Amino acid sequence: METSEIIKKVRKIEIKTRGLSSNIFAGQYHSAFKGRGMAFSEVREYQFGDDVRDIDWNVTARFHRPYVKVFEEERELTVMLLIDVSGSLDFGTQRQMKRDMVTEIAATIAFSAIQNNDKIGVIFFSDKIEKYIPPKKGRKHILYIIREMLDFKPESKRTDVKQAIEFLSSVQKRRTTAFILSDFYVRNNFLQSLQICNRKHDVVAIQVYDVRAKELPDVGLMKVVDAETGFEQYVDTGSRRMRQAYQKYWMGRQVELAETFNKSNVDHVSIATNEDFVKSLMMLFKQRS
């Protein structure tokens, strides 16, 4: 992609997603993603009704009367976007490709984060860690992230969510809010890694899929190519039995995926490329408020 074309696209995405994050998501994001916890603020004299567990015994001993520690919520968050850049994201039969929607969702979350004075970082992953962008604040940093999302060329086409989750745990020592954006076309189980990661961090999963992944059209003989392995085969979509078997397979995968998220206590949402992602994100944020 030409540099001028990338700049134009970045600007277009910024206008759309920045508007969304300031007009729609500002309050929702703030209440859905609380700070890391309670941080020490100051000490003051004990008052009736204070929790005795908050007494600062060192200060109490020095002044010979009880003092308590006062805590306040830490507002600043670190937000990490784990973005799937595997081959299967380069697919779309409706309004846009899965990769385009992932980019817009990621940009919307990023602008919501900086309005909340949070840091934002990115992990691009396939079946390996393709690129790590450490968390920073500011519009300039987000525009760099959007540019990378638009122009990044991964080395591998396959997917390994497990590796991305484990990398997050190794690079982020403090509690982080992490969004995994993927179609979750995975061949290996990542349940255990997700459970371990979500005990330390606050993980949210956003699945982006194409409607044709859910239901095959009746168009007769169709050549199907696996974008990650390159494997090709012809499928007779004119066969009702074939279409029903495919739909059953899709539903089974979705049930398995939902079970993985539920067992890990991870909030999740599935969004089709022909849907309005704003509505789905709003519902996700409301659930958490």
Coordinates of C-alpha atoms in Angstrom, one line a residue:
M1 CA 0.0 0.0 0.0
E2 CA 1.3 3.5 -0.9
T3 CA 2.3 5.8 1.9
S4 CA -0.3 8.5 0.8
E5 CA -3.0 5.8 0.7
I6 CA -2.1 4.6 4.2
I7 CA -2.2 8.2 5.6
K8 CA -5.7 8.7 4.0
K9 CA -7.0 5.4 5.4
V10 CA -5.5 6.2 8.9
R11 CA -7.2 9.6 8.8
K12 CA -10.6 8.1 7.7
I13 CA -10.4 5.5 10.5
E14 CA -9.4 8.2 13.1
I15 CA -12.4 10.4 12.2
K16 CA -14.9 7.5 12.4
T17 CA -13.5 5.7 15.5
R18 CA -12.5 8.9 17.5
G19 CA -16.1 10.2 17.0
L20 CA -17.5 6.9 18.2
S21 CA -15.3 6.7 21.3
S22 CA -16.0 10.3 22.4
N23 CA -19.7 10.4 21.6
I24 CA -20.8 6.9 22.4
F25 CA -18.3 5.0 24.4
A26 CA -16.8 7.6 26.8
G27 CA -19.0 6.9 29.8
Q28 CA -19.5 3.2 29.0
Y29 CA -15.8 2.5 28.7
H30 CA -15.1 4.4 32.0
S31 CA -17.5 2.4 34.0
A32 CA -16.9 -0.9 32.3
F33 CA -13.1 -0.9 32.9
K34 CA -12.3 0.2 36.4
G35 CA -8.8 0.9 37.6
R36 CA -6.3 -1.8 38.8
G37 CA -7.6 -1.5 42.3
M38 CA -7.1 0.7 45.3
A39 CA -3.9 2.7 45.7
F40 CA -2.6 4.4 48.9
S41 CA -3.4 8.1 49.0
E42 CA -2.8 9.5 52.5
V43 CA -3.2 8.9 56.2
R44 CA -5.7 10.7 58.5
E45 CA -6.9 10.4 62.1
Y46 CA -9.2 7.4 62.8
Q47 CA -12.9 8.3 62.8
F48 CA -15.7 6.3 64.2
G49 CA -16.8 3.6 61.6
D50 CA -13.4 3.3 59.9
D51 CA -12.2 -0.2 59.3
V52 CA -9.6 -1.2 61.9
R53 CA -7.7 -3.1 59.2
D54 CA -6.8 0.2 57.7
I55 CA -5.0 1.5 60.8
D56 CA -1.4 2.5 60.0
W57 CA 0.4 1.2 63.1
N58 CA 3.7 3.0 62.5
V59 CA 2.0 6.4 62.3
T60 CA -0.3 5.5 65.2
A61 CA 2.7 4.7 67.4
R62 CA 4.5 7.9 66.4
F63 CA 1.6 10.2 67.3
H64 CA 0.1 8.1 70.1
R65 CA -3.4 8.2 68.6
P66 CA -4.9 6.0 65.8
Y67 CA -4.4 6.9 62.2
V68 CA -5.8 5.1 59.1
K69 CA -4.6 4.7 55.6
V70 CA -6.8 6.3 53.0
F71 CA -7.1 4.5 49.6
E72 CA -8.5 5.7 46.3
E73 CA -9.2 3.9 43.1
E74 CA -6.3 3.8 40.6
R75 CA -7.9 5.2 37.5
E76 CA -5.1 4.8 35.0
L77 CA -5.2 1.5 33.2
T78 CA -2.9 -0.3 30.8
V79 CA -4.8 -1.7 27.9
M80 CA -3.4 -4.3 25.6
L81 CA -4.9 -5.3 22.2
L82 CA -4.0 -8.8 21.1
I83 CA -4.7 -8.7 17.4
D84 CA -4.9 -11.7 15.2
V85 CA -3.0 -11.1 11.9
S86 CA -3.3 -14.7 10.5
G87 CA -4.4 -15.5 6.9
S88 CA -8.1 -16.2 7.8
L89 CA -8.7 -12.5 8.6
D90 CA -8.2 -11.6 5.0
F91 CA -11.7 -12.8 4.1
G92 CA -15.1 -11.1 3.7
T93 CA -18.2 -11.6 1.6
Q94 CA -20.3 -8.8 3.1
R95 CA -19.6 -5.1 3.8
Q96 CA -15.9 -5.6 4.7
M97 CA -13.1 -8.0 5.4
K98 CA -12.7 -9.3 8.9
R99 CA -9.3 -7.5 9.2
D100 CA -11.0 -4.2 8.4
M101 CA -13.6 -4.6 11.2
V102 CA -10.9 -5.7 13.6
T103 CA -8.9 -2.6 12.8
E104 CA -12.0 -0.3 13.4
I105 CA -12.9 -2.0 16.7
A106 CA -9.3 -1.9 17.9
A107 CA -9.0 1.9 17.0
T108 CA -12.3 2.6 18.8
I109 CA -11.1 0.9 22.0
A110 CA -7.7 2.7 21.7
F111 CA -9.3 6.1 21.4
S112 CA -11.7 5.3 24.3
A113 CA -8.6 4.3 26.3
I114 CA -6.7 7.5 25.8
Q115 CA -9.8 9.6 26.6
N116 CA -9.7 7.8 29.9
N117 CA -5.9 8.6 30.3
D118 CA -5.0 5.0 29.9
K119 CA -1.9 3.5 28.2
I120 CA -2.4 1.3 25.1
G121 CA -0.2 -1.4 23.7
V122 CA -0.5 -4.0 21.0
I123 CA 0.5 -7.6 20.3
F124 CA 0.2 -8.8 16.7
F125 CA 0.0 -12.6 16.6
S126 CA -0.3 -15.4 14.1
D127 CA 1.0 -18.8 15.3
K128 CA 4.0 -16.7 16.6
I129 CA 4.4 -13.2 18.1
E130 CA 4.7 -11.1 15.0
K131 CA 5.2 -7.7 16.7
Y132 CA 5.0 -6.2 20.2
I133 CA 4.2 -2.4 20.6
P134 CA 4.7 -1.5 24.3
P135 CA 1.9 0.6 26.0
K136 CA 2.1 4.4 25.7
K137 CA -0.4 7.3 25.8
G138 CA -1.4 9.8 23.2
R139 CA -3.0 10.3 19.8
K140 CA 0.3 10.0 18.0
H141 CA 0.9 6.5 19.5
I142 CA -2.6 5.4 18.4
L143 CA -2.2 6.7 14.8
Y144 CA 1.1 4.7 14.7
I145 CA -0.9 1.6 15.9
I146 CA -3.6 2.1 13.2
R147 CA -1.0 2.6 10.5
E148 CA 0.7 -0.7 11.6
M149 CA -2.7 -2.5 11.6
L150 CA -3.3 -1.4 8.0
D151 CA 0.1 -2.1 6.6
F152 CA 1.5 -4.9 8.7
K153 CA 2.6 -8.1 6.8
P154 CA 2.8 -11.1 9.0
E155 CA 5.5 -13.8 8.5
S156 CA 3.0 -16.7 9.2
K157 CA -0.6 -17.3 8.1
R158 CA -1.6 -19.7 10.9
T159 CA -3.1 -18.9 14.3
D160 CA -2.1 -19.7 17.9
V161 CA -4.1 -17.8 20.5
K162 CA -2.4 -19.7 23.3
Q163 CA 1.0 -18.3 22.5
A164 CA -0.3 -14.7 22.4
I165 CA -2.0 -15.1 25.8
E166 CA 1.2 -16.6 27.3
F167 CA 3.3 -13.7 25.8
L168 CA 0.9 -11.2 27.4
S169 CA 1.5 -12.7 30.8
S170 CA 5.2 -12.7 30.4
V171 CA 5.5 -9.0 29.2
Q172 CA 2.8 -7.4 31.4
K173 CA 3.7 -7.8 35.1
R174 CA 1.0 -5.4 36.4
R175 CA -2.7 -6.0 36.0
T176 CA -3.8 -5.1 32.5
T177 CA -7.1 -5.0 30.6
A178 CA -6.5 -7.1 27.5
F179 CA -8.8 -7.4 24.4
I180 CA -8.2 -10.4 22.1
L181 CA -9.5 -9.6 18.6
S182 CA -9.7 -12.7 16.4
D183 CA -11.9 -15.0 14.4
F184 CA -10.7 -17.7 16.7
Y185 CA -10.1 -20.2 13.9
V186 CA -7.8 -22.2 16.2
R187 CA -6.6 -25.8 16.1
N188 CA -5.2 -26.0 19.6
N189 CA -6.8 -25.7 23.0
F190 CA -6.0 -22.5 24.9
L191 CA -8.4 -22.9 27.9
Q192 CA -5.7 -23.4 30.6
S193 CA -3.5 -20.5 29.4
L194 CA -6.6 -18.2 29.3
Q195 CA -7.7 -19.3 32.8
I196 CA -4.2 -18.5 34.2
C197 CA -4.0 -15.2 32.3
N198 CA -7.4 -14.0 33.4
R199 CA -6.6 -14.5 37.1
K200 CA -3.8 -12.0 36.7
H201 CA -5.3 -9.7 34.1
D202 CA -8.8 -8.7 32.9
V203 CA -9.3 -10.4 29.5
V204 CA -12.1 -9.7 27.1
A205 CA -12.6 -11.7 23.9
I206 CA -14.0 -10.2 20.7
Q207 CA -14.7 -12.6 17.9
V208 CA -15.1 -11.2 14.4
Y209 CA -16.5 -13.6 11.8
D210 CA -18.0 -13.6 8.3
V211 CA -21.6 -14.6 7.9
R212 CA -20.5 -17.2 5.2
A213 CA -18.6 -19.0 7.9
K214 CA -21.9 -19.7 9.6
E215 CA -24.0 -20.7 6.6
L216 CA -23.0 -21.8 3.1
P217 CA -24.9 -20.3 0.2
D218 CA -26.6 -22.7 -2.3
V219 CA -24.4 -21.9 -5.3
G220 CA -23.6 -25.4 -6.5
L221 CA -20.0 -26.6 -6.8
M222 CA -17.7 -24.2 -5.0
K223 CA -13.9 -24.1 -4.5
V224 CA -13.0 -23.6 -0.9
V225 CA -9.4 -22.6 0.2
D226 CA -8.1 -22.6 3.7
A227 CA -6.4 -19.2 4.0
E228 CA -4.1 -20.5 6.7
T229 CA -2.9 -23.8 5.2
G230 CA -3.6 -23.2 1.5
F231 CA -5.5 -26.5 1.3
E232 CA -8.1 -26.5 -1.5
Q233 CA -11.2 -28.6 -2.0
Y234 CA -14.4 -28.5 -4.0
V235 CA -17.7 -28.5 -2.0
D236 CA -21.1 -29.2 -3.4
T237 CA -23.2 -26.4 -1.8
G238 CA -26.2 -27.5 -3.7
S239 CA -26.5 -30.5 -1.3
R240 CA -28.8 -29.6 1.6
R241 CA -27.1 -32.3 3.7
M242 CA -23.7 -30.7 3.0
R243 CA -25.0 -27.3 4.1
Q244 CA -26.6 -28.7 7.2
A245 CA -23.4 -30.6 8.1
Y246 CA -21.4 -27.4 7.7
Q247 CA -23.8 -25.4 9.9
K248 CA -23.7 -28.1 12.6
Y249 CA -19.9 -27.9 12.5
W250 CA -20.0 -24.1 12.9
M251 CA -22.5 -24.3 15.8
G252 CA -20.3 -26.9 17.5
R253 CA -17.2 -24.7 17.2
Q254 CA -19.1 -21.7 18.6
V255 CA -20.4 -23.7 21.6
E256 CA -16.9 -25.0 22.3
L257 CA -15.5 -21.5 22.1
A258 CA -18.2 -20.1 24.4
E259 CA -17.4 -22.8 26.9
T260 CA -13.7 -21.9 26.9
F261 CA -14.6 -18.3 27.7
N262 CA -17.2 -19.1 30.3
K263 CA -14.8 -21.6 32.1
S264 CA -12.2 -18.8 32.1
N265 CA -14.6 -16.1 33.3
V266 CA -13.8 -14.1 30.2
D267 CA -16.4 -11.7 28.9
H268 CA -16.9 -12.2 25.2
V269 CA -18.9 -11.1 22.1
S270 CA -19.2 -12.4 18.5
I271 CA -19.7 -9.9 15.7
A272 CA -20.4 -10.6 12.1
T273 CA -18.8 -8.4 9.4
N274 CA -22.3 -7.4 8.1
E275 CA -23.3 -6.2 11.6
D276 CA -22.9 -2.9 13.4
F277 CA -20.0 -3.5 15.9
V278 CA -21.1 -0.4 17.9
K279 CA -24.2 -2.1 19.2
S280 CA -22.3 -5.3 20.2
L281 CA -19.5 -3.3 21.9
M282 CA -22.1 -1.2 23.8
M283 CA -23.8 -4.4 25.0
L284 CA -20.5 -5.8 26.1
F285 CA -19.6 -2.7 28.0
K286 CA -23.0 -2.5 29.7
Q287 CA -22.7 -6.1 30.9
R288 CA -19.5 -5.1 32.7
S289 CA -20.8 -1.8 34.3

